[in-house]
Tab-separated table of C-alpha atoms in Angstrom:
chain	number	residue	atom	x	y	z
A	1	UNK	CA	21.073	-17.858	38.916
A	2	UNK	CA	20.852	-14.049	38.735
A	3	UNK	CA	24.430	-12.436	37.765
A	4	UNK	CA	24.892	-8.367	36.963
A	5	UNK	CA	28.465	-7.790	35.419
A	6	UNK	CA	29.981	-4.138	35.213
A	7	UNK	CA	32.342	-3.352	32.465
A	8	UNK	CA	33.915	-0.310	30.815
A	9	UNK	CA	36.731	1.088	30.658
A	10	UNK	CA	39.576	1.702	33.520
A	11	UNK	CA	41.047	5.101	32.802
A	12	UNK	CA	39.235	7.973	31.385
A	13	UNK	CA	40.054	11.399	30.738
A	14	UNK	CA	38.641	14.491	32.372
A	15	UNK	CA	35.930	15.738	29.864
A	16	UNK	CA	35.120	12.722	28.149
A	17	UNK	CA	32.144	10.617	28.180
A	18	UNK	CA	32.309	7.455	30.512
A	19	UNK	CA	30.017	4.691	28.883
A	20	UNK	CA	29.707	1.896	31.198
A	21	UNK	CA	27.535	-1.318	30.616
A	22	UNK	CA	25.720	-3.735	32.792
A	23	UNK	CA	24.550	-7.163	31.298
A	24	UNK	CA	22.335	-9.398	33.081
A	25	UNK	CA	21.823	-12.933	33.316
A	26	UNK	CA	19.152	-15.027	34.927
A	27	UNK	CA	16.468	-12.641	34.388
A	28	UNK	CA	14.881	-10.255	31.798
A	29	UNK	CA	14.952	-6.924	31.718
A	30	UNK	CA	11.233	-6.464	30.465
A	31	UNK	CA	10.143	-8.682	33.688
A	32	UNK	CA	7.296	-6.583	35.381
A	33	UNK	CA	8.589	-5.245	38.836
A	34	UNK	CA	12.104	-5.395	37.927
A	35	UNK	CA	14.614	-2.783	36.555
A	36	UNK	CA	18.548	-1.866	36.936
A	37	UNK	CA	20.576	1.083	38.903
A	38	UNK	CA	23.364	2.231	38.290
A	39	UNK	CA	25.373	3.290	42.113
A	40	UNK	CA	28.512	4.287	42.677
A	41	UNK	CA	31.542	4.537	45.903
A	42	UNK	CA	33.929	7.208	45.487
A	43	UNK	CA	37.241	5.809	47.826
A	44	UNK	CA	36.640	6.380	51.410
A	45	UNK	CA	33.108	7.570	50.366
A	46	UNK	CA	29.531	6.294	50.724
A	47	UNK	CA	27.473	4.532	48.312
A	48	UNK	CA	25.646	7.220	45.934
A	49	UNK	CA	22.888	5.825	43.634
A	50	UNK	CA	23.005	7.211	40.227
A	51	UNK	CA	19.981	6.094	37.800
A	52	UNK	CA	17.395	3.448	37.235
A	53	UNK	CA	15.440	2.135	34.433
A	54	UNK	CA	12.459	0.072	34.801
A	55	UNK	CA	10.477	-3.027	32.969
A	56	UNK	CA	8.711	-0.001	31.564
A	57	UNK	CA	11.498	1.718	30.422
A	58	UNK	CA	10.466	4.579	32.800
A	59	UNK	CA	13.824	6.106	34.119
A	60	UNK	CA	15.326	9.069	37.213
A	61	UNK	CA	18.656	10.467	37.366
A	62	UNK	CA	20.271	11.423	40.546
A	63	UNK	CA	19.029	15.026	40.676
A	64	UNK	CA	22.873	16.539	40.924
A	65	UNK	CA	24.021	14.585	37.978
A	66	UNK	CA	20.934	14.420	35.471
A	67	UNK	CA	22.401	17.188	33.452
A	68	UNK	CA	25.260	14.829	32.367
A	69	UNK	CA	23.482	11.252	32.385
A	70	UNK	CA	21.917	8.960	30.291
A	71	UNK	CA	20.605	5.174	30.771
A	72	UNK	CA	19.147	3.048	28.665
A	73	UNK	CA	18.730	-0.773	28.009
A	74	UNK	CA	18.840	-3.525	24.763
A	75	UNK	CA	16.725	-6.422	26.272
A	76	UNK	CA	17.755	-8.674	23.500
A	77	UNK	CA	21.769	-8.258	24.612
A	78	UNK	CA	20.072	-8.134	28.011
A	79	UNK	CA	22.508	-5.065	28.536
A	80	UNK	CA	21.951	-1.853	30.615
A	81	UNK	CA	24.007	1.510	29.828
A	82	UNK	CA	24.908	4.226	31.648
A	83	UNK	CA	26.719	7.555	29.895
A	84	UNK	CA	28.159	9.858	32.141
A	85	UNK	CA	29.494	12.962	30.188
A	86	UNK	CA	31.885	15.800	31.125
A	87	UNK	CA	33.645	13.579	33.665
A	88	UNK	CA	35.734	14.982	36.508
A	89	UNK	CA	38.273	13.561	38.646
A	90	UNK	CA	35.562	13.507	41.301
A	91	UNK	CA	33.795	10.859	39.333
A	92	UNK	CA	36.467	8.429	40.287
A	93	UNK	CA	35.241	5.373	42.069
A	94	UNK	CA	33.737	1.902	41.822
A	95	UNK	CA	30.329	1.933	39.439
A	96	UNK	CA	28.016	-1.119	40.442
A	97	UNK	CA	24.567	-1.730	39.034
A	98	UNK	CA	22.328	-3.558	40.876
A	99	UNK	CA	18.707	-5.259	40.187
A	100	UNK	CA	15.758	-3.678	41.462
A	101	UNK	CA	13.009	-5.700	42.615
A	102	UNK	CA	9.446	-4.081	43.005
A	103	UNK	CA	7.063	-5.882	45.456
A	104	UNK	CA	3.668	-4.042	45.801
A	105	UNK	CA	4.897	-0.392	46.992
A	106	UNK	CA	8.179	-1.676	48.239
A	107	UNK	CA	11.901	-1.545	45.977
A	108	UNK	CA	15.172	-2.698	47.182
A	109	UNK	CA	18.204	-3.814	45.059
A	110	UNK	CA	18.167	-7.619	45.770
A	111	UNK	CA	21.497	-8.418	43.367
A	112	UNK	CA	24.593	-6.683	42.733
A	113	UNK	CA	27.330	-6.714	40.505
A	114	UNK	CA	31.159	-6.739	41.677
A	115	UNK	CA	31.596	-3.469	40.516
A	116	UNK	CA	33.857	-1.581	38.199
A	117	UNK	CA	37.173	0.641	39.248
A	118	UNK	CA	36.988	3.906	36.872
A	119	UNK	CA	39.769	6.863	37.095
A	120	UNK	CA	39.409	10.050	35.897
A	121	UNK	CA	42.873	10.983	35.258
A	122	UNK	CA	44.940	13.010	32.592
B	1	UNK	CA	20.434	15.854	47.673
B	2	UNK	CA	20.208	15.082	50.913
B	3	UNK	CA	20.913	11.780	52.268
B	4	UNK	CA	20.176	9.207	55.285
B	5	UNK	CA	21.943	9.850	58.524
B	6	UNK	CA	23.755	7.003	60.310
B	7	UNK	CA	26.475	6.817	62.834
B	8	UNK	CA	29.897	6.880	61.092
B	9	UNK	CA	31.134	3.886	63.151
B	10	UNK	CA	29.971	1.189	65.924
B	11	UNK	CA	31.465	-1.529	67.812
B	12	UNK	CA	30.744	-4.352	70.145
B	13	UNK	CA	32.481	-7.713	71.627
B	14	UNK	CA	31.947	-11.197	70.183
B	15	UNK	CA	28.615	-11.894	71.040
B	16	UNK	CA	27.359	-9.107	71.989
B	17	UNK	CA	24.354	-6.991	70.597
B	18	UNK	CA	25.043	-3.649	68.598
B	19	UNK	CA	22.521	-1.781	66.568
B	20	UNK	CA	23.033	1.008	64.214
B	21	UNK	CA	20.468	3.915	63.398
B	22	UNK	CA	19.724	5.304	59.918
B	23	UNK	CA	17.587	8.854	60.202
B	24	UNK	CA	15.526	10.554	57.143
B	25	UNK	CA	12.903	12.422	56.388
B	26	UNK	CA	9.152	12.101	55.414
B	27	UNK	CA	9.883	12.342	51.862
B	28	UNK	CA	11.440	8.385	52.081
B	29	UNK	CA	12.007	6.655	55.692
B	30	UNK	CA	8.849	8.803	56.509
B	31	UNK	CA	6.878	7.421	53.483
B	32	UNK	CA	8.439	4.228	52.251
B	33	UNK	CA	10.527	0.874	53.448
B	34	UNK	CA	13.996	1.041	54.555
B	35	UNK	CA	16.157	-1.440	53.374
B	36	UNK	CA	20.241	-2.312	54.430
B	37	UNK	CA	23.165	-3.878	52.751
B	38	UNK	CA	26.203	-4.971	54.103
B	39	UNK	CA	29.467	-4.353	51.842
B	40	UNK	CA	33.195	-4.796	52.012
B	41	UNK	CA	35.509	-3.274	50.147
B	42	UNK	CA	36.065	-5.057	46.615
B	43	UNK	CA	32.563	-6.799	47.036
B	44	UNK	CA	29.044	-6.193	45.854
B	45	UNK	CA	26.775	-4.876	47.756
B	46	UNK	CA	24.787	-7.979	49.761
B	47	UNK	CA	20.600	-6.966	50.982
B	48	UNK	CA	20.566	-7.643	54.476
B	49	UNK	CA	17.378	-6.599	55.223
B	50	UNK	CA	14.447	-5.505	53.247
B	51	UNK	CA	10.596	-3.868	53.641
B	52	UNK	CA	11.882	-2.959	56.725
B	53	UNK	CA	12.407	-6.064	58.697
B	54	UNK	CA	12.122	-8.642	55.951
B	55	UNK	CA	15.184	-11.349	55.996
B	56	UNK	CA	16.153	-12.470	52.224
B	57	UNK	CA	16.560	-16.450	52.430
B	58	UNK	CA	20.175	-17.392	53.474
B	59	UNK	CA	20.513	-14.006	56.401
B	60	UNK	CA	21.021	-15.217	59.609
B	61	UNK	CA	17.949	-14.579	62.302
B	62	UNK	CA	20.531	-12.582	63.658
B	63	UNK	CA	20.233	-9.591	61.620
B	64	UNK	CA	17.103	-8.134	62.372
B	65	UNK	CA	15.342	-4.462	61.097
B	66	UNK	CA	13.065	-2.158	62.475
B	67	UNK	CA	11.434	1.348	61.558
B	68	UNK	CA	9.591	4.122	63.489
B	69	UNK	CA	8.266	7.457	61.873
B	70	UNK	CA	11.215	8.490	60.339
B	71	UNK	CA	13.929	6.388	61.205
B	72	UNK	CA	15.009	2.710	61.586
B	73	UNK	CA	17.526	0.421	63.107
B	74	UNK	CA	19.425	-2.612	62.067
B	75	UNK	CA	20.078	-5.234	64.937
B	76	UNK	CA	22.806	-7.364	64.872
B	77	UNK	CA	22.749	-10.252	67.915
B	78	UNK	CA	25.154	-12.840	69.122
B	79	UNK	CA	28.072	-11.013	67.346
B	80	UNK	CA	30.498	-12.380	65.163
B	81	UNK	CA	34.319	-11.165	63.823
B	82	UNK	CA	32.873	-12.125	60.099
B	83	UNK	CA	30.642	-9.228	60.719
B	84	UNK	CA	33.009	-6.636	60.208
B	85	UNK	CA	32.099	-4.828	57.165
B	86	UNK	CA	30.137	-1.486	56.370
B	87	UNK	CA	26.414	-1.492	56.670
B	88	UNK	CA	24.151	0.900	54.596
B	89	UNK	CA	20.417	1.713	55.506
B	90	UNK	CA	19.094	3.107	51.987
B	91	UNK	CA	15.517	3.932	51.164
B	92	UNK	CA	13.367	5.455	47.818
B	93	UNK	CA	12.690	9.285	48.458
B	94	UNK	CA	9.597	10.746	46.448
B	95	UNK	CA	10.631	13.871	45.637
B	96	UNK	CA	13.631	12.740	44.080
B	97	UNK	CA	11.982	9.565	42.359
B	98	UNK	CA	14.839	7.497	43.481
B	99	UNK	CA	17.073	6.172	46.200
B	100	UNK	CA	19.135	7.971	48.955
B	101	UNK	CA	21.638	5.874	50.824
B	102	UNK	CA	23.155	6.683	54.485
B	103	UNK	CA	26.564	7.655	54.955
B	104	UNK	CA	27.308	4.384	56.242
B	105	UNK	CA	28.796	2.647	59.293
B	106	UNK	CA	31.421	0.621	59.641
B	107	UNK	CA	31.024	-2.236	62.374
B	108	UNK	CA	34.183	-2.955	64.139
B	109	UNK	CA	34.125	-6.403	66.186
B	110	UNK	CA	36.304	-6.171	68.955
């Protein structure tokens, strides 16, 4: 059974770093044509995606926001990170990451996590 | 960074039909699959459809997906009130060397 879990902290305060992590179960993270994203909802908002990593470790940032993030993965703690620095109370929302599966030239996120509620409040 | 385009709301009657359109560009409806999701609020994120009109096992035959140039259209038949809930058309975009997601529609079931 394939399970992504978000967690991290609740409350965070503008200009600090917001470290989220994503573990996995029921897959690997080195399995070919898979990887992790990291997407987010701002309330009342639309879904925004944020970063992948792939089996490869090959990796794109949301092109507004690559200044300030970084992913990476441990395969043996089967964990995925996402930093977000310099946050702003616009970075409030619900963070979800989500499995990507590859299959020949398509990619779709076939699993998702529950999500986790971050503020960005003083 | 530009996004999809889809209606911000639809509607329809028990049983009825109702689709919902998701517009891009040739940089990712243009060039690869669309895919949708169906969330509600304090969920994850479900794939409704993917590769454009493929069904994961477990979707109803009732959720159906098409694409043209550069846009597609997610079909929902024989309407039910459980299908209230936002739907999201989302597809990769190869300039940006990762996803854009539509704005989102929320399906009201009269």
């Amino acid at each position: 059974q394939v399970t992504l879990k978000e967690s991290g902290p609740v409350l965070v305060k503008p200009t600090e770093t917001l470290t989220l992590t994503c573990t996995v179960s029921g897959f690997s993270l080195s399995n070919v044509r898979m990887g992790v994203s990291w997407i987010r909802q701002p309330p009342g908002k639309a879904l925004e995606w944020l970063a992948n990593i792939f089996s490869n470790e090959r990796k794109s940032y949301s092109t507004s926001l690559k200044t300030r993030l970084t992913i990476s993965r441990d395969t043996s703690k089967s964990q995925v990170v996402l930093s977000l620095t310099k946050t702003d109370h616009v970075d409030t929302g619900t963070y979800y990451c989500a499995r990507i599966r590859e299959d020949h030239i398509d990619r779709y996120f076939d699993y998702w996590g529950q999500g986790t509620l971050v503020t960005v409040s003083s | 960074q530009s996004g999809l385009t889809q209606p911000p709301s639809a509607s329809g009657t028990p049983g009825q039909r109702v689709t919902i359109s998701c517009s891009g560009s040739i940089l990712n409806i243009g060039s690869n699959s669309v895919n949708w999701y169906r969330h509600l609020p304090g969920t994850a994120p479900k794939l409704l459809i993917f590769s454009n009109n493929q069904r994961p096992s477990g979707v109803p035959d009732r959720f159906s997906g098409s694409k043209s140039g550069t846009s597609a259209s997610l079909a929902i038949s024989g309407l039910l009130s459980e299908d209230e809930a936002d739907y999201y058309c989302a597809g990769w975009d190869d300039s940006l060397n990762g996803w854009v997601f539509g704005g989102g529609t929320k399906l009201t079931v009269l």
